[in-house]
XYZ file of C-alpha atoms in Angstrom:
674
model
C 94.734 112.447 28.838
C 93.436 108.995 27.710
C 93.829 108.404 23.931
C 90.862 106.207 23.822
C 87.700 108.070 22.699
C 84.305 107.216 21.177
C 81.341 108.917 19.538
C 78.166 107.198 20.533
C 75.430 107.929 17.872
C 71.864 108.451 18.868
C 69.254 108.671 15.857
C 65.670 109.724 16.797
C 64.783 107.801 20.043
C 67.329 105.126 20.096
C 71.166 104.663 20.166
C 72.261 103.280 16.898
C 76.031 103.088 16.609
C 79.467 103.452 18.301
C 82.337 104.944 16.418
C 85.876 104.767 17.805
C 88.212 107.759 17.422
C 91.735 107.119 16.511
C 94.483 109.715 17.285
C 95.977 111.002 14.044
C 92.829 110.264 12.044
C 90.199 112.954 11.422
C 86.603 111.824 11.028
C 84.095 113.656 8.734
C 80.449 113.623 9.684
C 77.682 114.446 7.106
C 74.922 113.366 4.818
C 77.286 112.343 1.918
C 77.952 108.623 1.635
C 81.708 109.483 1.486
C 81.827 110.500 5.192
C 82.957 108.150 7.881
C 79.895 108.786 9.834
C 76.790 109.214 7.595
C 73.789 111.084 8.996
C 70.599 110.610 6.995
C 68.840 113.831 7.898
C 67.927 116.703 5.611
C 69.081 119.197 8.227
C 72.515 117.854 8.051
C 74.838 119.302 5.302
C 76.613 116.960 2.873
C 79.894 117.530 4.831
C 78.759 118.950 8.272
C 81.572 118.681 10.829
C 85.075 117.303 11.279
C 86.376 115.709 14.491
C 90.085 115.511 14.985
C 92.846 115.618 17.653
C 94.753 118.915 18.108
C 97.360 119.545 20.928
C 96.327 116.258 22.655
C 92.650 117.272 22.727
C 89.762 116.127 20.528
C 88.199 119.088 18.706
C 85.054 119.334 16.641
C 85.022 121.762 13.757
C 81.826 123.018 12.052
C 82.412 123.101 8.253
C 80.234 126.098 7.379
C 77.068 123.837 7.670
C 73.797 125.210 6.559
C 71.905 124.663 9.955
C 74.862 124.894 12.285
C 76.186 122.544 14.927
C 75.161 122.547 18.629
C 77.321 121.272 21.554
C 75.557 121.111 24.675
C 73.474 124.269 24.377
C 76.032 126.323 22.425
C 75.729 126.880 18.780
C 79.289 126.617 17.407
C 80.972 128.138 14.396
C 84.644 126.965 13.938
C 86.408 124.925 16.477
C 85.249 123.531 19.673
C 87.415 121.434 22.225
C 85.403 118.468 23.381
C 85.106 117.283 26.905
C 83.838 113.812 27.956
C 80.072 113.773 28.106
C 79.607 116.532 25.491
C 76.690 116.008 23.189
C 77.041 117.084 19.620
C 73.554 117.829 18.068
C 73.182 117.698 14.287
C 69.499 117.869 13.203
C 67.714 115.056 14.985
C 70.947 113.124 15.592
C 73.120 113.240 18.777
C 76.752 112.224 18.958
C 78.077 111.743 22.765
C 81.787 112.118 23.138
C 83.208 109.787 25.751
C 86.366 108.312 26.789
C 84.740 105.278 28.238
C 81.492 103.764 26.878
C 80.105 103.576 30.367
C 80.104 107.371 30.505
C 77.456 107.556 27.712
C 74.587 106.076 29.694
C 72.909 106.171 33.117
C 72.859 102.479 33.214
C 76.581 102.101 33.257
C 76.935 101.393 29.491
C 74.554 98.436 29.130
C 72.757 100.260 26.241
C 75.838 99.875 24.040
C 77.556 96.696 25.119
C 75.896 94.737 22.302
C 76.862 97.388 19.722
C 80.457 97.496 20.960
C 80.645 93.678 20.917
C 79.383 93.596 17.274
C 82.069 96.100 16.229
C 84.842 94.222 18.005
C 85.327 96.852 20.602
C 86.115 96.174 24.321
C 84.398 98.260 26.889
C 86.997 100.280 28.861
C 87.143 99.287 32.579
C 85.566 95.821 32.218
C 87.241 92.551 33.256
C 88.518 90.269 30.563
C 88.162 87.030 32.278
C 85.600 84.552 31.074
C 83.093 82.950 33.501
C 84.550 79.864 35.218
C 81.255 78.520 36.663
C 80.152 76.910 33.434
C 81.264 73.391 32.842
C 82.068 71.968 29.367
C 81.022 68.329 28.995
C 78.351 66.756 27.113
C 77.978 67.602 23.356
C 75.266 69.912 22.136
C 72.018 68.015 21.586
C 68.508 69.471 20.364
C 66.435 67.293 22.778
C 62.910 68.371 21.871
C 60.913 69.837 18.911
C 57.302 70.924 18.874
C 55.149 72.054 16.049
C 51.972 72.790 18.077
C 51.629 73.583 21.841
C 49.260 71.427 23.859
C 48.644 74.423 26.184
C 46.426 75.868 23.388
C 44.805 72.499 22.505
C 41.934 71.574 24.831
C 41.894 67.922 26.219
C 45.608 67.365 26.135
C 46.410 67.601 29.780
C 48.275 64.820 31.588
C 47.645 63.699 35.140
C 51.335 64.029 36.027
C 51.518 67.615 35.132
C 48.148 68.967 35.914
C 49.369 71.433 38.550
C 52.157 73.024 36.459
C 50.053 72.993 33.289
C 47.178 74.647 35.163
C 49.556 77.396 36.395
C 50.962 77.929 32.942
C 47.476 78.025 31.370
C 46.487 80.705 33.911
C 49.606 82.822 33.080
C 48.912 82.279 29.463
C 45.420 83.489 29.727
C 46.424 86.566 31.660
C 49.178 87.245 29.318
C 46.869 87.037 26.261
C 44.647 89.781 27.714
C 47.625 91.934 28.320
C 49.003 91.417 24.883
C 45.676 92.305 23.285
C 45.874 95.848 24.966
C 49.348 96.638 23.814
C 49.471 99.886 21.801
C 52.478 99.022 19.657
C 54.943 96.166 18.861
C 57.500 97.350 21.440
C 55.146 97.307 24.252
C 53.703 93.983 23.175
C 57.272 92.509 23.167
C 57.983 93.834 26.545
C 54.826 92.252 27.996
C 55.671 88.856 26.356
C 59.242 88.922 27.822
C 57.876 89.722 31.252
C 55.468 86.758 31.072
C 58.201 84.508 29.812
C 60.624 85.450 32.619
C 57.975 84.385 35.134
C 56.936 81.206 33.210
C 60.204 79.688 32.164
C 63.522 78.737 33.567
C 65.575 81.184 31.644
C 67.335 84.565 32.596
C 67.792 86.355 29.319
C 66.006 86.648 25.854
C 64.463 88.894 23.350
C 61.679 89.273 20.866
C 62.943 89.811 17.324
C 60.621 90.860 14.518
C 60.636 91.650 10.787
C 60.706 95.356 10.105
C 57.371 96.940 9.046
C 56.706 96.626 5.339
C 59.168 93.777 4.989
C 58.295 91.686 1.914
C 59.520 88.075 1.284
C 60.697 85.063 3.329
C 62.576 86.457 6.422
C 65.886 85.006 7.504
C 67.622 85.566 10.855
C 69.656 88.551 9.591
C 66.408 90.352 8.637
C 65.064 90.427 12.207
C 65.300 93.484 14.544
C 65.474 93.252 18.330
C 62.173 94.936 19.513
C 62.710 94.145 23.172
C 65.300 92.332 25.186
C 65.933 91.474 28.880
C 68.783 89.854 30.943
C 68.748 89.066 34.597
C 72.381 88.045 34.592
C 75.472 90.294 34.698
C 75.742 90.010 30.982
C 73.753 92.089 28.396
C 71.446 90.067 26.197
C 73.392 88.467 23.273
C 71.625 88.267 19.911
C 70.476 84.852 18.647
C 72.686 83.444 15.887
C 71.354 83.882 12.299
C 71.726 80.161 11.803
C 69.362 79.258 14.680
C 66.773 81.912 13.916
C 66.794 81.106 10.146
C 66.356 77.366 10.958
C 63.320 78.090 13.290
C 61.751 80.385 10.785
C 62.233 78.070 7.874
C 61.036 74.891 9.655
C 58.353 76.467 11.764
C 59.186 74.486 14.773
C 60.248 75.649 18.304
C 63.736 74.358 19.503
C 65.090 73.542 22.946
C 68.800 72.948 23.053
C 70.823 71.972 26.192
C 74.559 71.920 26.799
C 75.342 74.416 24.218
C 78.560 75.901 25.856
C 80.796 74.588 22.976
C 78.479 75.323 20.093
C 78.973 78.818 18.507
C 76.376 78.131 15.910
C 73.750 78.586 18.540
C 75.135 81.921 19.628
C 76.261 80.880 22.972
C 79.505 83.049 23.116
C 80.158 86.683 22.675
C 82.880 88.460 20.487
C 85.581 87.879 23.216
C 84.596 84.126 23.328
C 83.008 84.437 26.759
C 80.428 81.706 27.457
C 76.890 83.228 27.781
C 74.462 80.284 27.574
C 73.944 76.718 28.873
C 70.534 76.096 27.290
C 68.697 77.863 24.431
C 65.017 78.201 23.589
C 63.905 79.622 20.352
C 60.253 79.598 18.954
C 58.713 81.107 15.694
C 56.172 83.784 15.881
C 53.946 82.810 12.976
C 50.229 83.040 11.938
C 49.283 80.621 9.215
C 51.884 81.282 6.478
C 52.797 84.684 7.868
C 56.152 84.813 9.737
C 56.666 87.752 12.123
C 59.821 86.708 13.836
C 61.172 84.642 16.698
C 61.264 84.543 20.543
C 64.821 83.788 21.789
C 65.438 82.733 25.380
C 68.486 81.248 27.193
C 69.927 80.458 30.575
C 73.421 81.464 31.646
C 73.569 79.262 34.775
C 73.422 75.579 35.166
C 70.896 76.125 38.028
C 68.421 77.195 35.443
C 67.590 74.354 33.075
C 64.695 74.798 30.614
C 62.589 71.613 30.200
C 60.004 70.533 27.636
C 57.254 72.246 29.439
C 59.216 75.509 29.149
C 59.321 74.792 25.374
C 55.570 74.379 25.363
C 54.876 77.571 27.241
C 57.316 79.518 25.004
C 55.690 78.228 21.870
C 52.174 79.117 23.293
C 53.398 82.596 24.041
C 54.852 82.928 20.568
C 51.572 81.911 18.909
C 49.684 84.353 21.178
C 52.079 87.080 20.218
C 51.469 86.254 16.539
C 47.763 86.860 16.998
C 48.302 90.031 18.941
C 50.573 91.291 16.233
C 48.157 90.530 13.553
C 45.399 92.318 15.353
C 47.652 95.262 16.017
C 48.577 95.575 12.389
C 44.924 95.396 11.428
C 44.053 98.137 13.833
C 47.030 100.343 12.605
C 45.896 99.695 9.001
C 42.229 100.632 9.882
C 43.409 103.813 11.706
C 45.507 104.815 8.765
C 42.686 104.130 6.337
C 40.244 106.047 8.491
C 42.567 109.013 8.705
C 43.124 108.985 4.898
C 39.318 108.752 4.310
C 38.722 111.646 6.778
C 41.426 113.650 5.050
C 39.947 113.090 1.743
C 36.517 113.965 2.944
C 37.783 117.147 4.423
C 39.623 117.991 1.140
C 36.451 117.283 -0.806
C 34.311 119.516 1.314
C 37.056 122.253 1.142
C 37.304 122.032 -2.607
C 33.602 121.475 -3.366
C 32.099 123.651 -0.693
C 29.297 125.745 -2.385
C 30.880 125.230 -5.842
C 29.195 121.934 -6.523
C 27.109 123.532 -9.167
C 28.112 125.324 -12.354
C 26.463 128.770 -12.261
C 25.197 130.336 -15.464
C 22.218 130.251 -18.078
C 23.986 131.580 -21.178
C 24.068 129.441 -24.352
C 27.766 128.800 -24.038
C 27.500 127.465 -20.510
C 24.508 125.249 -21.558
C 26.790 123.690 -24.173
C 29.328 122.959 -21.625
C 26.648 121.343 -19.245
C 25.497 119.142 -22.222
C 29.093 118.110 -22.936
C 29.516 117.120 -19.363
C 26.436 114.984 -19.395
C 27.648 113.168 -22.543
C 31.241 112.771 -21.323
C 30.010 111.345 -17.913
C 28.792 108.096 -19.300
C 32.149 107.159 -20.844
C 35.406 105.945 -19.357
C 37.385 107.547 -22.154
C 40.129 110.126 -21.495
C 38.858 113.703 -21.440
C 40.769 116.854 -22.381
C 39.390 120.052 -20.947
C 40.579 123.216 -22.659
C 40.192 126.817 -21.634
C 41.943 129.876 -20.296
C 43.178 130.061 -16.690
C 40.367 130.713 -14.197
C 37.422 129.480 -16.437
C 36.634 126.613 -14.091
C 38.226 123.496 -15.778
C 38.484 121.641 -12.478
C 34.839 122.379 -11.730
C 33.970 120.826 -15.078
C 36.191 117.765 -14.336
C 34.244 117.448 -10.966
C 30.987 117.668 -12.756
C 32.005 114.800 -15.084
C 33.259 112.581 -12.260
C 30.216 113.143 -9.952
C 27.860 112.369 -12.782
C 29.684 109.194 -13.829
C 29.499 105.631 -12.541
C 32.674 106.440 -10.559
C 30.965 109.012 -8.401
C 31.185 106.873 -5.298
C 34.998 106.585 -5.562
C 37.641 109.232 -5.216
C 38.395 112.216 -7.303
C 42.156 113.130 -7.166
C 43.482 116.303 -8.621
C 47.238 116.969 -9.386
C 48.779 120.278 -10.861
C 51.598 119.172 -13.245
C 53.022 122.761 -13.388
C 53.698 122.896 -9.619
C 56.308 120.132 -9.443
C 59.653 119.345 -10.789
C 60.138 116.200 -13.180
C 61.392 114.006 -10.297
C 58.717 115.106 -7.747
C 55.962 114.738 -10.370
C 57.112 111.270 -11.112
C 56.861 110.426 -7.436
C 53.561 112.055 -6.948
C 52.038 110.209 -9.965
C 53.430 106.732 -9.395
C 54.569 106.896 -5.741
C 57.947 105.742 -4.403
C 59.556 103.129 -2.236
C 61.329 103.818 1.022
C 64.955 104.968 0.348
C 64.225 105.662 -3.418
C 65.915 109.103 -2.987
C 67.060 111.439 -0.330
C 64.219 112.237 2.082
C 62.259 109.170 1.088
C 61.841 107.790 4.585
C 58.624 105.863 3.969
C 56.790 104.288 1.080
C 54.426 106.660 -0.681
C 51.289 105.754 -2.679
C 51.082 107.772 -5.922
C 48.064 109.552 -7.343
C 47.326 106.779 -9.745
C 47.033 104.185 -7.076
C 45.070 106.707 -4.794
C 42.614 107.153 -7.570
C 42.050 103.467 -8.113
C 38.322 102.907 -9.323
C 38.019 106.645 -9.369
C 39.182 109.658 -11.496
C 42.514 111.341 -11.764
C 42.494 114.942 -12.901
C 45.966 116.343 -14.299
C 45.776 120.082 -14.474
C 48.196 122.022 -16.680
C 49.094 118.774 -18.530
C 50.966 120.920 -21.079
C 53.679 121.573 -18.481
C 54.579 117.839 -18.134
C 58.189 117.073 -19.132
C 58.947 114.828 -22.046
C 60.431 112.146 -19.774
C 57.202 111.834 -17.771
C 55.050 111.965 -20.857
C 56.578 108.710 -22.150
C 55.807 106.799 -18.958
C 52.458 108.511 -18.571
C 51.519 107.293 -22.153
C 52.377 103.641 -21.246
C 50.035 103.880 -18.172
C 47.305 105.403 -20.282
C 47.653 102.549 -22.730
C 46.923 100.023 -19.821
C 50.402 98.938 -19.090
C 51.467 98.448 -15.339
C 53.925 100.904 -13.678
C 56.362 100.791 -10.936
C 56.927 103.040 -7.973
C 60.078 105.212 -8.037
C 62.792 102.928 -6.650
C 60.633 99.803 -6.781
C 60.249 96.729 -9.028
C 56.738 95.499 -8.386
C 54.454 96.102 -11.266
C 51.151 97.906 -10.348
C 48.000 98.074 -12.388
C 45.182 100.600 -11.655
C 41.674 101.221 -12.962
C 41.633 105.037 -13.300
C 39.797 107.437 -15.641
C 42.150 110.320 -16.558
C 40.807 113.864 -17.253
C 43.469 116.320 -18.196
C 43.233 120.084 -18.508
C 45.372 122.905 -20.088
C 45.292 126.433 -21.092
C 48.123 125.935 -23.670
C 47.936 125.557 -27.305
C 48.840 121.849 -27.498
C 48.673 121.727 -31.272
C 51.379 124.362 -31.371
C 53.467 122.422 -28.630
C 53.214 119.211 -30.677
C 54.414 120.996 -33.897
C 57.361 122.414 -31.924
C 58.357 119.202 -30.281
C 57.319 120.144 -26.725
C 54.622 117.602 -26.448
C 54.257 114.175 -27.777
C 51.960 113.732 -30.689
C 50.715 110.240 -29.695
C 50.115 111.416 -26.136
C 48.005 114.347 -27.405
C 45.837 112.061 -29.456
C 45.510 109.644 -26.485
C 44.337 112.450 -24.210
C 41.994 113.965 -26.735
C 39.551 111.129 -27.085
C 36.883 113.483 -25.733
C 37.273 117.181 -25.532
C 35.343 119.965 -23.635
C 36.189 123.534 -24.411
C 35.209 125.968 -21.586
C 34.558 129.502 -22.920
C 36.152 132.454 -21.304
C 33.916 134.796 -19.114
C 33.946 137.632 -21.735
C 32.245 135.230 -24.202
C 29.282 134.597 -21.882
C 28.551 138.011 -20.488
C 25.045 136.873 -19.698
C 26.440 134.853 -16.685
C 28.361 137.750 -15.206
C 25.451 139.159 -13.145
C 24.490 135.664 -11.992
C 28.114 134.823 -10.890
C 28.454 138.233 -9.162
C 25.333 137.695 -7.137
C 26.323 134.116 -6.279
C 29.785 135.303 -5.015
C 28.195 138.153 -3.102
C 25.866 135.761 -1.202
C 28.733 133.402 -0.538
C 31.044 135.981 0.920
C 28.265 137.550 2.881
C 27.746 134.206 4.617
C 31.425 133.804 5.233
C 32.108 137.243 6.533
C 28.938 138.010 8.261
C 28.333 141.111 6.123
C 24.941 142.081 4.945
C 25.685 143.761 1.544
C 22.223 144.028 -0.065
C 23.266 143.961 -3.753
C 25.161 145.651 -6.600
C 24.456 149.171 -7.855
C 23.588 149.622 -11.579
C 26.695 151.527 -12.247
C 28.798 148.795 -10.722
C 26.917 146.019 -12.714
C 27.551 148.091 -15.965
C 31.257 148.183 -15.116
C 31.257 144.501 -14.564
C 29.517 143.870 -17.877
C 31.928 146.058 -19.884
C 35.203 144.604 -18.391
C 37.103 142.074 -20.454
C 37.880 139.732 -17.420
C 41.374 138.459 -18.334
C 41.331 136.376 -15.197
C 37.829 134.978 -15.971
C 35.679 133.558 -13.235
C 38.532 133.320 -10.734
C 39.129 137.031 -11.185
C 35.392 137.919 -10.740
C 35.260 135.889 -7.503
C 38.336 137.735 -6.193
C 36.891 141.174 -7.212
C 33.586 140.421 -5.468
C 35.375 139.151 -2.349
C 37.305 142.326 -1.991
C 34.342 144.482 -2.618
C 32.411 142.710 0.093
C 35.291 143.150 2.588
C 35.905 146.853 1.806
C 32.342 148.114 0.916
C 31.160 150.748 3.294
C 27.634 151.187 1.992
C 24.671 148.913 1.737
C 25.345 148.070 -1.936
C 28.635 147.479 -3.823
C 29.301 150.517 -5.915
C 31.492 151.203 -8.942
C 34.322 152.549 -6.642
C 34.367 149.226 -4.749
C 35.468 147.314 -7.843
C 39.225 146.931 -8.415
C 39.739 145.951 -12.079
C 43.116 145.675 -13.909
C 44.327 146.901 -17.206
C 45.668 143.479 -18.365
C 44.799 142.366 -21.780
C 42.864 139.032 -22.196
C 44.519 135.744 -23.271
C 43.912 134.556 -26.646
C 42.165 137.710 -27.994
C 43.797 140.692 -29.787
C 43.834 143.800 -27.705
C 41.376 145.619 -30.011
C 40.469 148.380 -27.465
C 43.962 148.907 -26.238
C 45.187 148.716 -22.611
C 42.815 150.345 -20.137
C 40.177 150.977 -22.830
C 36.598 149.627 -22.699
C 35.818 147.171 -25.420
C 32.968 147.987 -27.856
C 31.686 145.303 -30.130
C 32.250 146.344 -33.807
C 32.009 144.837 -37.338
C 35.182 143.779 -39.341
C 34.521 146.374 -41.933
C 34.426 149.086 -39.280
C 37.615 147.803 -37.787
C 39.371 147.624 -41.322
C 38.217 151.188 -42.161
C 39.479 152.612 -38.821
C 42.836 150.762 -39.201
C 43.271 152.116 -42.812
C 42.576 155.639 -41.732
C 44.955 155.436 -38.763
C 47.743 154.054 -41.122
C 47.045 156.832 -43.726
C 47.286 159.393 -41.017
C 50.608 157.798 -39.807
C 52.107 158.104 -43.234
C 50.591 161.565 -43.913
C 48.410 160.005 -46.530
C 51.340 158.494 -48.491
C 49.436 155.756 -50.239
C 52.377 153.746 -51.440
C 53.927 153.612 -48.001
C 50.462 152.806 -46.466
C 49.959 149.893 -48.878
C 53.406 148.503 -47.984
C 52.583 148.729 -44.187
C 49.238 147.062 -44.811
C 50.794 144.367 -46.975
C 48.440 145.045 -49.931
C 48.800 146.371 -53.455
C 48.422 150.199 -54.091
C 45.406 149.483 -56.247
C 43.792 147.362 -53.556
C 44.282 150.308 -51.194
C 42.650 152.696 -53.680
C 39.639 150.410 -54.009
C 39.183 150.219 -50.097
C 39.508 154.109 -49.919
C 36.709 154.452 -52.460
C 34.646 151.699 -50.840
C 34.778 153.258 -47.364
C 34.448 156.777 -48.723
C 37.660 158.046 -47.203
C 38.124 160.799 -49.668
C 41.553 162.345 -49.789
C 43.953 163.659 -47.339
C 42.228 166.865 -47.017
C 38.806 165.495 -45.697
C 39.566 161.777 -45.133
C 39.022 161.829 -41.366
C 36.165 159.380 -40.894
C 34.248 159.704 -44.126
């Protein structure tokens, strides 16, 4: 069996690399950077598989990976002997096992000749002799340079070349219309290469562009091959970094002839085989923006580009630049439109019929007045209240009554994310900042520019994020995770919490300076049990809402059910009332919601003492009555041992005697209730 073997790697939709297997050396494949073959895919384990030779046969072994390994259509666990043509699938990545690179592709291996040449590999079965039809004679000379093409400048035609220029202009006009319809850069590059093949005396070339999101001054090594062609027996050979960098820097198209002996222009492959006799290279630029280059060359002395070919190539390059700029604008508009539509849908879903605060109690009127006062300011606002009281609804009320109402309202729950994810959500991240960061992400601060950012459960924010968050609140710029570009945003911050922040500050869990910075303005939303007048209004509101949503026709709430709603403590506040009414609407069998349709809990309320005890109905009472009953209960517990009772109550014996006389408790024989 042949000892030569390769793994040809395919990531996503394109072949990306070739790895040569050497007998006696095992190869580890996985997500960790210490592997010989690194696969950046979350479905890939840190060390996923091992490929090694055993008994003269190449074998793949699954290393107890989390998602398993597929060879062909079989999910393997353990060892699997590889055969030429086997495809190993790990997540979205494919590794083709072959003994000859030509076996990996239907086109005879042309898809990886460039990759193999770059890695210094020789494709098995190919001849080693260099072409002998190319003559080496005159030294390399750059014969012409052009900064602007006369094909795009009216009135520059010459009588001696009217016919050819006319044909070139017609081709260019047709090509411009085709380029304008290209759906993406790859299709655009293919159209341009097709037009250049018909309009120039070259037989190979490519369009090389800067990656999307590239920032800075591009050089030759930064460019990616978007489309390539070759009409000769050789695969397209990439333009040298020297030539492409020179063209990008100087902004001039270059025609070079007799380049057989000049490696700086990229006329030879890795084996020294002559590839080009003449080279054309034109910058793709629009104003100061540089998108890349068009690289063309001829491999035969029968095809010799002339200055008119240089003119045509430069004209095509300028037209491609315009088409690329328009394409990027269309993509940005489409992305912005999608984002706006998504935000509108989210706003409609969140607002729905909750755009008004329901209630007429004095407590809710105070909240409404506080919203009105806070709306005219840009100061940070702290909204406090128990879970479920409607803090986000109050924040929305502040935003939509403020001068920022025409801009976005962004909400983020700090308790739902880990420290690292919260930093990414708040400030965004750059591509490659961490595992899984495949694209740049805009943070909530940037998304809320000119609008309002609400941070719910602010008390759950970790100390590490608190420090960075405080700097941003003070007006300092911030950077995306993994980035170094300072960003400044105009955002009003509204925070909300159900925690006792003063206690957290005293215990060192929350920064004192951040607490005072957040609490410039404060709105305290009362719990539902402290505004019982609003319970019937809210119940009717939710009843009508869920009638419309479910198609039911529940006519109302019985007096018994209404009394039960009023006597309940509502530990879950408005959110719990909403859920109780929703369940009642769904399960009610009569025309009205009755007492038995209400599913209430026995949980105690947050922040209040459980005066009535679990499951008991709360009855308003005075402090004197509460003290009297508590003293009686304690005396009964100690069998009227006054000394022991005073000790339990934490008062003096003489004080207990005075309270017994005050409340007329009598003695142990008749001291039940007076």
